[in-house]
Short mmCIF file of C-alpha atoms in Angstrom, two decimals:
data_model
loop_
_atom_site.label_atom_id
_atom_site.label_comp_id
_atom_site.label_asym_id
_atom_site.label_seq_id
_atom_site.Cartn_x
_atom_site.Cartn_y
_atom_site.Cartn_z
CA MET A 115 77.98 -31.13 49.71
CA ILE A 116 75.60 -28.52 48.60
CA SER A 117 77.01 -28.11 45.15
CA GLN A 118 77.20 -31.83 44.70
CA SER A 119 73.65 -32.33 45.55
CA ARG A 120 72.74 -29.45 43.16
CA ASN A 121 74.49 -31.05 40.25
CA ARG A 122 73.05 -34.38 40.94
CA ARG A 123 69.55 -33.09 41.19
CA ARG A 124 69.86 -31.00 38.03
CA ARG A 125 70.94 -33.90 35.99
CA VAL A 126 68.11 -36.02 37.16
CA VAL A 127 65.47 -33.33 36.68
CA PRO A 128 64.66 -32.98 32.99
CA VAL A 129 62.06 -35.61 32.88
CA LYS A 130 59.69 -34.69 30.13
CA PRO A 131 56.15 -34.94 31.31
CA PRO A 132 54.01 -36.90 28.91
CA ARG A 133 52.16 -34.79 26.36
CA PRO A 134 48.57 -34.28 27.54
CA TRP A 135 47.07 -35.40 24.26
CA GLY A 136 43.59 -35.56 25.69
CA ALA A 137 43.57 -31.90 26.75
CA ILE A 138 45.22 -30.77 23.52
CA GLY A 139 42.61 -32.60 21.49
CA LEU A 140 39.79 -31.22 23.60
CA TRP A 141 40.94 -27.59 23.37
CA THR A 142 41.69 -27.86 19.66
CA GLY A 143 38.20 -29.21 19.14
CA VAL A 144 36.62 -26.48 21.25
CA GLY A 145 38.65 -23.83 19.38
CA LEU A 146 37.64 -25.22 16.01
CA VAL A 147 33.96 -25.33 16.91
CA ALA A 148 34.14 -21.78 18.27
CA ALA A 149 35.89 -20.56 15.11
CA LEU A 150 33.25 -22.27 12.98
CA ILE A 151 30.39 -20.70 14.93
CA VAL A 152 31.92 -17.22 14.85
CA GLY A 153 32.90 -17.58 11.19
CA TYR A 154 29.50 -18.80 10.08
CA THR A 155 27.70 -16.10 12.07
CA ALA A 156 29.87 -13.43 10.50
CA PHE A 157 29.32 -14.90 7.04
CA ALA A 158 25.55 -15.13 7.53
CA ALA A 159 25.41 -11.56 8.85
CA TRP A 160 27.44 -10.35 5.89
CA ARG A 161 25.23 -12.22 3.43
CA GLY A 162 22.03 -10.96 5.02
CA SER A 163 23.26 -7.41 5.16
CA ARG A 164 24.42 -7.27 1.56
CA PRO A 165 22.79 -4.26 -0.07
CA TRP A 166 19.60 -5.15 -1.92
CA ASN A 167 20.98 -3.97 -5.24
CA ASP A 168 23.98 -6.30 -4.90
CA ARG A 169 21.64 -9.20 -4.25
CA LEU A 170 19.54 -8.13 -7.23
CA THR A 171 22.33 -7.69 -9.76
CA SER A 172 24.04 -10.92 -8.69
CA LEU A 173 20.99 -12.82 -9.94
CA ALA A 174 21.60 -14.33 -13.39
CA GLY A 175 19.56 -12.67 -16.12
CA VAL A 176 18.79 -9.40 -14.31
CA THR A 177 19.25 -6.29 -16.46
CA ASP A 178 20.44 -3.33 -14.41
CA TYR A 179 19.13 -0.11 -15.94
CA ALA A 180 19.56 1.76 -12.66
CA SER A 181 23.34 1.79 -13.11
CA THR A 182 23.57 1.81 -16.89
CA LYS A 183 20.69 4.12 -17.91
CA PRO A 184 20.04 6.65 -15.14
CA PRO A 185 18.88 9.30 -17.67
CA TRP A 186 15.89 7.06 -18.48
CA LEU A 187 14.77 6.98 -14.88
CA THR A 188 13.32 10.47 -14.49
CA ASN A 189 10.23 10.68 -12.31
CA ASN A 190 8.03 13.53 -13.42
CA HIS A 191 4.26 13.32 -13.68
CA LYS A 192 3.06 13.53 -17.29
CA SER A 193 -0.43 12.98 -18.59
CA GLY A 194 -1.27 11.17 -21.79
CA PRO A 195 0.46 8.22 -23.46
CA LEU A 196 4.22 8.05 -22.87
CA THR A 197 6.94 6.15 -24.70
CA TYR A 198 9.26 3.93 -22.69
CA GLU A 199 12.71 2.77 -23.74
CA VAL A 200 12.06 -0.80 -22.56
CA GLN A 201 8.89 -2.89 -22.91
CA PRO A 202 7.49 -3.30 -20.33
CA SER A 203 8.59 -0.09 -18.68
CA VAL A 204 11.32 -0.24 -16.02
CA GLY A 205 10.90 3.35 -14.84
CA GLY A 206 10.78 6.93 -16.06
CA ASP A 207 8.18 9.70 -16.22
CA HIS A 208 4.69 8.49 -15.47
CA ASN A 209 1.05 9.36 -14.99
CA GLY A 210 0.13 11.23 -11.81
CA THR A 211 -2.08 8.32 -10.76
CA TRP A 212 -0.48 5.03 -9.78
CA GLN A 213 -1.90 1.59 -10.47
CA ASN A 214 -3.08 0.02 -7.25
CA CYS A 215 -0.30 -2.37 -6.22
CA SER A 216 -1.51 -3.88 -2.97
CA GLY A 217 -1.08 -7.42 -4.26
CA ASP A 218 -3.44 -6.76 -7.19
CA ILE A 219 -3.78 -9.26 -10.03
CA TYR A 220 -5.19 -7.71 -13.20
CA ASP A 221 -6.82 -10.00 -15.77
CA ALA A 222 -6.17 -7.65 -18.71
CA PRO A 223 -3.21 -5.48 -19.77
CA ILE A 224 -2.74 -2.24 -17.84
CA ALA A 225 -1.22 1.12 -18.75
CA ALA A 226 2.57 1.26 -18.30
CA GLU A 227 2.12 4.94 -17.40
CA HIS A 228 0.29 3.89 -14.22
CA ALA A 229 2.39 0.79 -13.48
CA THR A 230 5.56 2.89 -13.74
CA HIS A 231 4.21 5.14 -10.99
CA SER A 232 3.61 2.00 -8.89
CA MET A 233 7.24 0.98 -9.43
CA GLU A 234 8.30 4.47 -8.34
CA HIS A 235 6.52 3.68 -5.08
CA GLY A 236 8.50 0.43 -4.76
CA ALA A 237 6.22 -2.13 -6.40
CA VAL A 238 7.44 -5.12 -8.41
CA TRP A 239 5.38 -5.47 -11.59
CA VAL A 240 4.99 -9.06 -12.79
CA THR A 241 3.97 -9.40 -16.44
CA HIS A 242 3.32 -12.53 -18.48
CA ARG A 243 2.26 -13.38 -22.03
CA PRO A 244 -1.52 -13.49 -22.36
CA ASP A 245 -1.27 -17.13 -23.48
CA LEU A 246 0.80 -18.28 -20.50
CA PRO A 247 -0.80 -21.59 -19.32
CA ALA A 248 -3.23 -21.18 -16.44
CA ASP A 249 -1.18 -23.39 -14.10
CA GLN A 250 1.87 -21.17 -14.70
CA VAL A 251 -0.23 -18.06 -14.00
CA ALA A 252 -1.44 -19.72 -10.80
CA VAL A 253 2.16 -20.26 -9.66
CA LEU A 254 2.97 -16.59 -10.36
CA SER A 255 -0.16 -15.48 -8.50
CA ARG A 256 1.16 -17.02 -5.31
CA HIS A 257 3.94 -14.40 -5.30
CA VAL A 258 1.48 -11.56 -5.82
CA ARG A 259 -2.00 -12.06 -4.40
CA GLY A 260 -2.39 -10.17 -1.14
CA VAL A 261 1.27 -9.11 -1.08
CA ASP A 262 1.68 -5.35 -0.70
CA PHE A 263 3.90 -3.64 -3.29
CA MET A 264 3.13 -6.34 -5.87
CA LEU A 265 1.01 -6.21 -9.01
CA MET A 266 0.61 -8.55 -11.97
CA SER A 267 -0.91 -8.21 -15.42
CA PRO A 268 -0.79 -9.91 -18.81
CA GLN A 269 1.26 -8.05 -21.43
CA GLU A 270 1.21 -8.29 -25.21
CA ASN A 271 4.38 -8.81 -27.26
CA LEU A 272 6.60 -9.89 -24.39
CA ASP A 273 10.05 -11.13 -25.41
CA ALA A 274 9.83 -13.89 -22.79
CA PRO A 275 6.91 -15.81 -21.26
CA ILE A 276 7.39 -14.00 -17.93
CA SER A 277 9.00 -10.64 -17.21
CA LEU A 278 9.46 -8.99 -13.82
CA GLN A 279 10.06 -5.26 -13.52
CA ALA A 280 11.11 -3.04 -10.66
CA TRP A 281 12.29 0.58 -10.90
CA GLY A 282 15.57 0.27 -12.85
CA TYR A 283 15.69 -3.54 -13.02
CA ARG A 284 14.25 -6.31 -15.17
CA LEU A 285 14.31 -10.11 -15.10
CA THR A 286 12.90 -12.39 -17.80
CA VAL A 287 12.28 -16.08 -17.14
CA GLU A 288 10.74 -18.98 -19.06
CA ASP A 289 9.13 -20.82 -16.19
CA ALA A 290 6.98 -19.66 -13.27
CA ASP A 291 8.79 -22.11 -10.97
CA ASP A 292 12.13 -20.37 -11.57
CA GLN A 293 13.76 -19.71 -8.19
CA ARG A 294 14.99 -16.32 -9.40
CA ILE A 295 11.40 -15.01 -9.27
CA PRO A 296 11.18 -14.99 -5.44
CA ASP A 297 14.83 -13.90 -5.27
CA PHE A 298 14.15 -10.89 -7.52
CA ILE A 299 11.00 -9.97 -5.60
CA GLY A 300 12.76 -10.42 -2.27
CA ALA A 301 15.53 -8.00 -3.19
CA ALA A 302 13.59 -5.42 -5.21
CA ARG A 303 10.20 -5.08 -3.52
CA VAL A 304 9.95 -1.70 -1.72
CA ASN A 305 13.76 -1.29 -1.95
CA ALA A 306 13.95 -0.37 -5.63
CA GLY A 307 11.33 2.40 -5.53
CA PRO A 308 12.92 5.85 -5.48
CA GLU A 309 9.99 7.38 -3.54
CA GLN A 310 10.52 6.03 -0.05
CA GLY A 311 7.54 5.67 2.23
CA ALA A 312 5.01 5.91 -0.60
CA ALA A 313 1.91 3.71 -0.64
CA CYS A 314 0.34 1.24 -3.06
CA SER A 315 -3.27 1.79 -2.00
CA GLY A 316 -5.38 4.62 -3.37
CA GLY A 317 -4.34 3.97 -6.97
CA ILE A 318 -6.57 3.03 -9.88
CA THR A 319 -7.78 -0.54 -10.23
CA ALA A 320 -9.08 -0.29 -13.81
CA THR A 321 -7.40 -2.20 -16.64
CA GLY A 322 -6.74 -0.93 -20.17
CA THR A 323 -3.53 0.34 -21.73
CA THR A 324 -4.64 3.93 -22.22
CA PRO A 325 -3.58 6.05 -19.25
CA ARG A 326 -6.30 7.91 -17.48
CA GLU A 327 -6.42 11.59 -18.34
CA LEU A 328 -7.36 13.41 -15.22
CA GLN A 329 -10.03 15.94 -15.96
CA PRO A 330 -10.65 18.56 -13.34
CA GLN A 331 -14.26 18.60 -12.35
CA GLN A 332 -15.81 21.97 -12.86
CA GLY A 333 -18.30 23.45 -10.46
CA ASN A 334 -17.69 24.63 -6.94
CA MET B 232 71.78 -28.30 59.06
CA VAL B 233 69.09 -26.19 60.47
CA ASP B 234 70.77 -23.20 58.80
CA THR B 235 71.40 -24.76 55.48
CA ALA B 236 68.17 -26.51 55.02
CA PRO B 237 66.18 -23.42 53.99
CA THR B 238 68.97 -22.32 51.65
CA ASP B 239 69.02 -25.68 50.11
CA ASP B 240 65.29 -25.59 49.53
CA LEU B 241 65.17 -22.09 48.05
CA THR B 242 68.17 -21.97 45.79
CA ALA B 243 69.47 -25.40 45.22
CA THR B 244 66.24 -27.18 44.54
CA PRO B 245 64.41 -25.33 41.79
CA ALA B 246 62.81 -28.66 41.35
CA PRO B 247 61.04 -28.00 38.10
CA PRO B 248 57.37 -27.81 38.89
CA VAL B 249 55.68 -30.69 37.28
CA ARG B 250 54.04 -29.16 34.19
CA ARG B 251 50.39 -29.60 34.88
CA GLY B 252 49.10 -27.25 32.20
CA THR B 253 47.02 -24.16 32.89
CA PRO B 254 44.51 -24.88 35.58
CA SER B 255 41.14 -25.34 33.98
CA TRP B 256 39.57 -22.57 36.07
CA VAL B 257 42.06 -20.08 34.63
CA ALA B 258 41.12 -21.15 31.13
CA ALA B 259 37.43 -20.85 31.95
CA VAL B 260 37.89 -17.35 33.37
CA ALA B 261 39.95 -16.34 30.32
CA CYS B 262 37.24 -17.63 28.00
CA ALA B 263 34.51 -15.84 29.94
CA LEU B 264 36.56 -12.64 29.91
CA ALA B 265 37.18 -12.87 26.17
CA LEU B 266 33.47 -13.47 25.63
CA ALA B 267 32.54 -10.49 27.83
CA VAL B 268 34.97 -8.23 25.96
CA GLY B 269 33.63 -9.44 22.62
CA ILE B 270 30.01 -8.88 23.63
CA SER B 271 30.83 -5.43 25.02
CA ILE B 272 32.52 -4.45 21.77
CA GLY B 273 29.52 -5.74 19.84
CA ILE B 274 27.16 -3.68 21.99
CA LEU B 275 29.34 -0.58 22.13
CA ILE B 276 30.17 -0.21 18.46
CA PRO B 277 26.59 0.45 17.29
CA ILE B 278 26.05 2.83 20.24
CA LEU B 279 29.25 4.74 19.55
CA ARG B 280 28.55 4.85 15.82
CA ALA B 281 24.96 6.14 16.21
CA PRO B 282 24.45 9.84 15.58
CA GLY B 283 24.42 11.95 18.74
CA ASP B 284 21.80 14.27 20.18
CA THR B 285 23.19 17.36 18.45
CA SER B 286 24.14 15.64 15.18
CA ALA B 287 22.86 16.84 11.83
CA GLU B 288 21.11 13.48 11.43
CA ALA B 289 19.12 13.83 14.65
CA GLY B 290 18.31 17.48 13.97
CA PHE B 291 17.20 16.64 10.46
CA ALA B 292 15.03 13.71 11.61
CA ARG B 293 13.28 15.87 14.22
CA ALA B 294 12.86 18.98 12.09
CA MET B 295 11.82 17.12 8.96
CA SER B 296 9.22 15.14 10.93
CA THR B 297 7.60 18.44 11.93
CA HIS B 298 8.03 19.85 8.43
CA HIS B 299 6.47 16.74 6.86
CA ALA B 300 3.60 16.80 9.36
CA GLN B 301 2.50 20.20 8.07
CA ALA B 302 2.68 18.97 4.48
CA VAL B 303 0.49 16.00 5.46
CA ALA B 304 -2.03 18.35 7.08
CA MET B 305 -2.17 20.61 4.01
CA ALA B 306 -2.37 17.65 1.63
CA MET B 307 -5.18 16.03 3.63
CA ARG B 308 -7.08 19.32 3.48
CA ALA B 309 -6.67 19.43 -0.33
CA TYR B 310 -7.51 15.74 -0.68
CA ALA B 311 -10.72 16.14 1.26
CA GLY B 312 -11.75 19.52 -0.11
CA SER B 313 -10.69 19.68 -3.75
CA ALA B 314 -12.76 18.57 -6.71
CA ASP B 315 -9.78 18.63 -9.07
CA ALA B 316 -8.58 15.07 -9.69
CA ASP B 317 -4.99 16.21 -10.37
CA VAL B 318 -4.92 18.02 -7.04
CA THR B 319 -6.44 15.17 -5.02
CA THR B 320 -4.07 12.65 -6.61
CA VAL B 321 -0.89 14.58 -5.92
CA ALA B 322 -2.20 15.49 -2.46
CA LEU B 323 -2.82 11.81 -1.64
CA ASP B 324 0.63 10.89 -2.90
CA ILE B 325 2.26 13.58 -0.73
CA ALA B 326 0.20 12.77 2.39
CA LEU B 327 0.81 9.01 2.26
CA SER B 328 4.51 9.12 1.41
CA GLN B 329 5.43 11.90 3.83
CA GLN B 330 3.54 10.21 6.64
CA GLY B 331 5.48 7.02 5.79
CA GLN B 332 8.75 8.97 5.90
CA ILE B 333 7.86 10.47 9.30
CA GLY B 334 7.64 6.88 10.55
CA MET B 335 11.12 6.12 9.19
CA MET B 336 12.67 9.20 10.79
CA GLN B 337 11.02 8.53 14.15
CA ALA B 338 12.29 4.94 13.98
CA TRP B 339 15.87 6.23 13.50
CA LEU B 340 15.63 8.39 16.63
CA ARG B 341 14.43 5.42 18.68
CA GLN B 342 17.12 3.21 17.22
CA TRP B 343 19.75 5.83 18.10
CA ASN B 344 18.36 5.99 21.65
CA LEU B 345 17.52 9.66 21.19
CA SER B 346 14.43 11.58 22.13
CA PRO B 347 12.05 12.38 19.27
CA THR B 348 12.15 15.98 20.50
CA SER B 349 14.88 18.36 21.55
CA ARG B 350 15.03 21.55 23.57
CA GLU B 351 17.27 23.06 20.93
CA PRO B 352 15.70 25.45 18.42
CA ALA B 353 14.38 23.39 15.52
CA MET B 354 16.92 24.65 13.03
CA ALA B 355 20.02 24.73 15.25
CA TRP B 356 21.35 21.63 13.50
CA MET B 357 21.15 23.41 10.15
CA ASP B 358 23.14 26.39 11.42
CA ARG B 359 25.95 23.96 12.19
CA THR B 360 26.06 22.56 8.66
CA ASP B 361 27.89 24.00 5.68
CA MET B 362 24.65 25.00 4.05
CA ASN B 363 22.84 27.05 6.63
CA HIS B 364 19.68 28.34 5.11
CA ALA B 365 20.76 28.54 1.52
CA GLY B 366 18.92 31.41 -0.04
CA GLY B 367 19.63 33.78 2.79
CA GLY B 368 17.88 34.87 5.89
CA THR B 369 17.55 32.78 9.01
CA PRO B 370 13.85 32.06 9.50
CA PRO B 371 12.35 33.33 12.75
CA ALA B 372 12.79 31.12 15.80
CA GLY B 373 10.61 28.05 15.77
CA SER B 374 9.92 28.14 12.06
CA MET B 375 11.47 26.19 9.25
CA PRO B 376 12.14 26.95 5.59
CA GLY B 377 8.99 27.01 3.49
CA MET B 378 6.52 26.38 6.30
CA ALA B 379 3.08 27.94 6.04
CA THR B 380 2.10 30.47 8.68
CA ARG B 381 -0.92 30.09 10.92
CA GLU B 382 -2.76 32.65 8.75
CA GLU B 383 -1.92 30.79 5.55
CA LEU B 384 -3.19 27.53 7.05
CA ASP B 385 -6.41 29.23 8.12
CA ALA B 386 -6.83 30.60 4.60
CA LEU B 387 -6.26 27.11 3.14
CA ASN B 388 -8.80 25.59 5.49
CA GLN B 389 -11.41 28.14 4.51
CA ALA B 390 -10.75 28.16 0.77
CA THR B 391 -12.91 26.18 -1.65
CA GLY B 392 -12.93 25.37 -5.35
CA ALA B 393 -10.23 26.80 -7.59
CA GLU B 394 -9.05 29.09 -4.80
CA LEU B 395 -8.29 26.04 -2.63
CA ASP B 396 -6.48 24.31 -5.51
CA ARG B 397 -4.35 27.36 -6.27
CA LEU B 398 -3.52 28.10 -2.64
CA PHE B 399 -2.62 24.47 -1.99
CA CYS B 400 -0.29 24.34 -5.00
CA GLU B 401 1.43 27.61 -4.05
CA LEU B 402 1.87 26.73 -0.39
CA MET B 403 3.08 23.22 -1.18
CA ILE B 404 5.60 24.39 -3.78
CA ARG B 405 7.13 26.78 -1.21
CA HIS B 406 6.94 24.08 1.46
CA HIS B 407 8.76 21.57 -0.74
CA GLN B 408 11.41 24.15 -1.73
CA GLY B 409 12.09 24.71 1.96
CA GLY B 410 12.19 20.95 2.48
CA ILE B 411 14.76 20.59 -0.28
CA SER B 412 16.98 23.22 1.39
CA MET B 413 16.84 21.16 4.61
CA VAL B 414 17.68 18.02 2.62
CA ASP B 415 20.67 19.76 1.04
CA ALA B 416 21.87 20.82 4.49
CA VAL B 417 21.85 17.28 5.86
CA LEU B 418 23.44 15.90 2.69
CA ALA B 419 26.23 18.49 3.06
CA ALA B 420 26.92 17.08 6.53
CA ASP B 421 27.83 13.66 5.04
CA PRO B 422 25.17 11.76 7.02
CA GLU B 423 24.85 8.08 7.90
CA PRO B 424 23.87 5.92 4.90
CA GLU B 425 20.23 5.41 5.93
CA VAL B 426 19.79 9.18 6.26
CA ARG B 427 21.53 9.88 2.98
CA VAL B 428 19.36 7.39 1.06
CA LEU B 429 16.08 8.83 2.41
CA ALA B 430 17.25 12.44 2.01
CA GLN B 431 18.13 11.83 -1.64
CA SER B 432 14.77 10.16 -2.15
CA MET B 433 13.01 13.19 -0.62
CA ARG B 434 14.95 15.59 -2.82
CA ASN B 435 14.07 13.62 -5.93
CA THR B 436 10.39 13.16 -5.05
CA GLN B 437 9.76 16.69 -3.81
CA GLN B 438 11.30 18.17 -6.97
CA ALA B 439 8.97 15.97 -9.06
CA ASP B 440 6.04 17.10 -6.89
CA ILE B 441 7.01 20.75 -7.44
CA ASN B 442 7.02 20.17 -11.20
CA ALA B 443 3.59 18.50 -11.03
CA LEU B 444 2.18 21.30 -8.85
CA ARG B 445 3.54 23.94 -11.25
CA ASP B 446 1.83 22.14 -14.14
CA ILE B 447 -1.46 22.25 -12.23
CA LEU B 448 -1.01 25.94 -11.47
CA THR B 449 -0.35 26.63 -15.14
CA ARG B 450 -3.52 24.78 -16.11
CA LEU B 451 -5.56 26.57 -13.45
CA GLY B 452 -4.33 29.85 -14.95
#
């Protein structure tokens, strides 16, 4: 009796329950959304945390002297006119006085010897041809005026209408509306300067391409 | 029947439980647990990776903050008291940048949940590195390589004119040389990236400052 009833019941049993498609769909959807959220967050974190020099060198048109020409990028104080390998300068020995770079816009060319010291402190130096149209200069000014660790000046004999320099890096562009300008500034400003913690205030605000010779005052 | 009924129920009727899927509360608890574990890992990893209280990084940040503070004091004295434009310029550069770097080092200690001070002797961290006091001779307790003594600071504060300029340059050159030996000690300990980057920057800048100060001394004669 017992075994009979066993057999009978066993044979009857394997009734496949219907697939719960609703639940499967729901959990698949939830899983997908969760994976998307986690994946995007990880991607965004990775992107945001990319080292500044990776962000800088991945910009089209940026010349990387920091990696290719480290011997150029010495940082001793030297008085008098200095010769730079690149025009405008992208780093190297410089005058003991830095050009004020607290968002200063200079209306005449400045001495590379001073601007190079500003770049050592982390400034991005924006230069443009003296004949760059006023509306283009106005667009550039918006990236500079009042922004600490920024300075801008016209520059003779530029090989492009606009040239941006930071310590060890250079970007030339044709148009002030080029998106690479804010990208370059965003990556290089403060980061590129080899002297960490240095300031942009307290520098000279005079224009003129002859570096100031510091003369000790005699007397006391 | 009374005897067989239980047997029948237990062994002969493994009536397959109707598959009803995992109860939703189990799934919810599992999700919550996974989330909690994930968040804990996220919180723990930065804490576990941060340098500890006796690490070279923490010792360097504390000691170099004190070391820098004296350089700022000496540079402010020269900036206010010197009439030599070379001296005031390099003094301003040193005071501003080293004060900025003190802020960075103090921010690390806060970020690492460490006290800005320690009861350990200031240079204990350096004794634990491969490069303890390069150049020989452990400095007396409480002092650091290249620091000016109380008497030297008094002399600097009272000096004027060319004597002030010369004394400032000499004291700052020695101070920077001591600073570079501390930098080399922390670099030898293979520090965290943020510490390595700033330490290398200090080494580079302070060597350039030493060169500039030597040039001024040469000119002063």
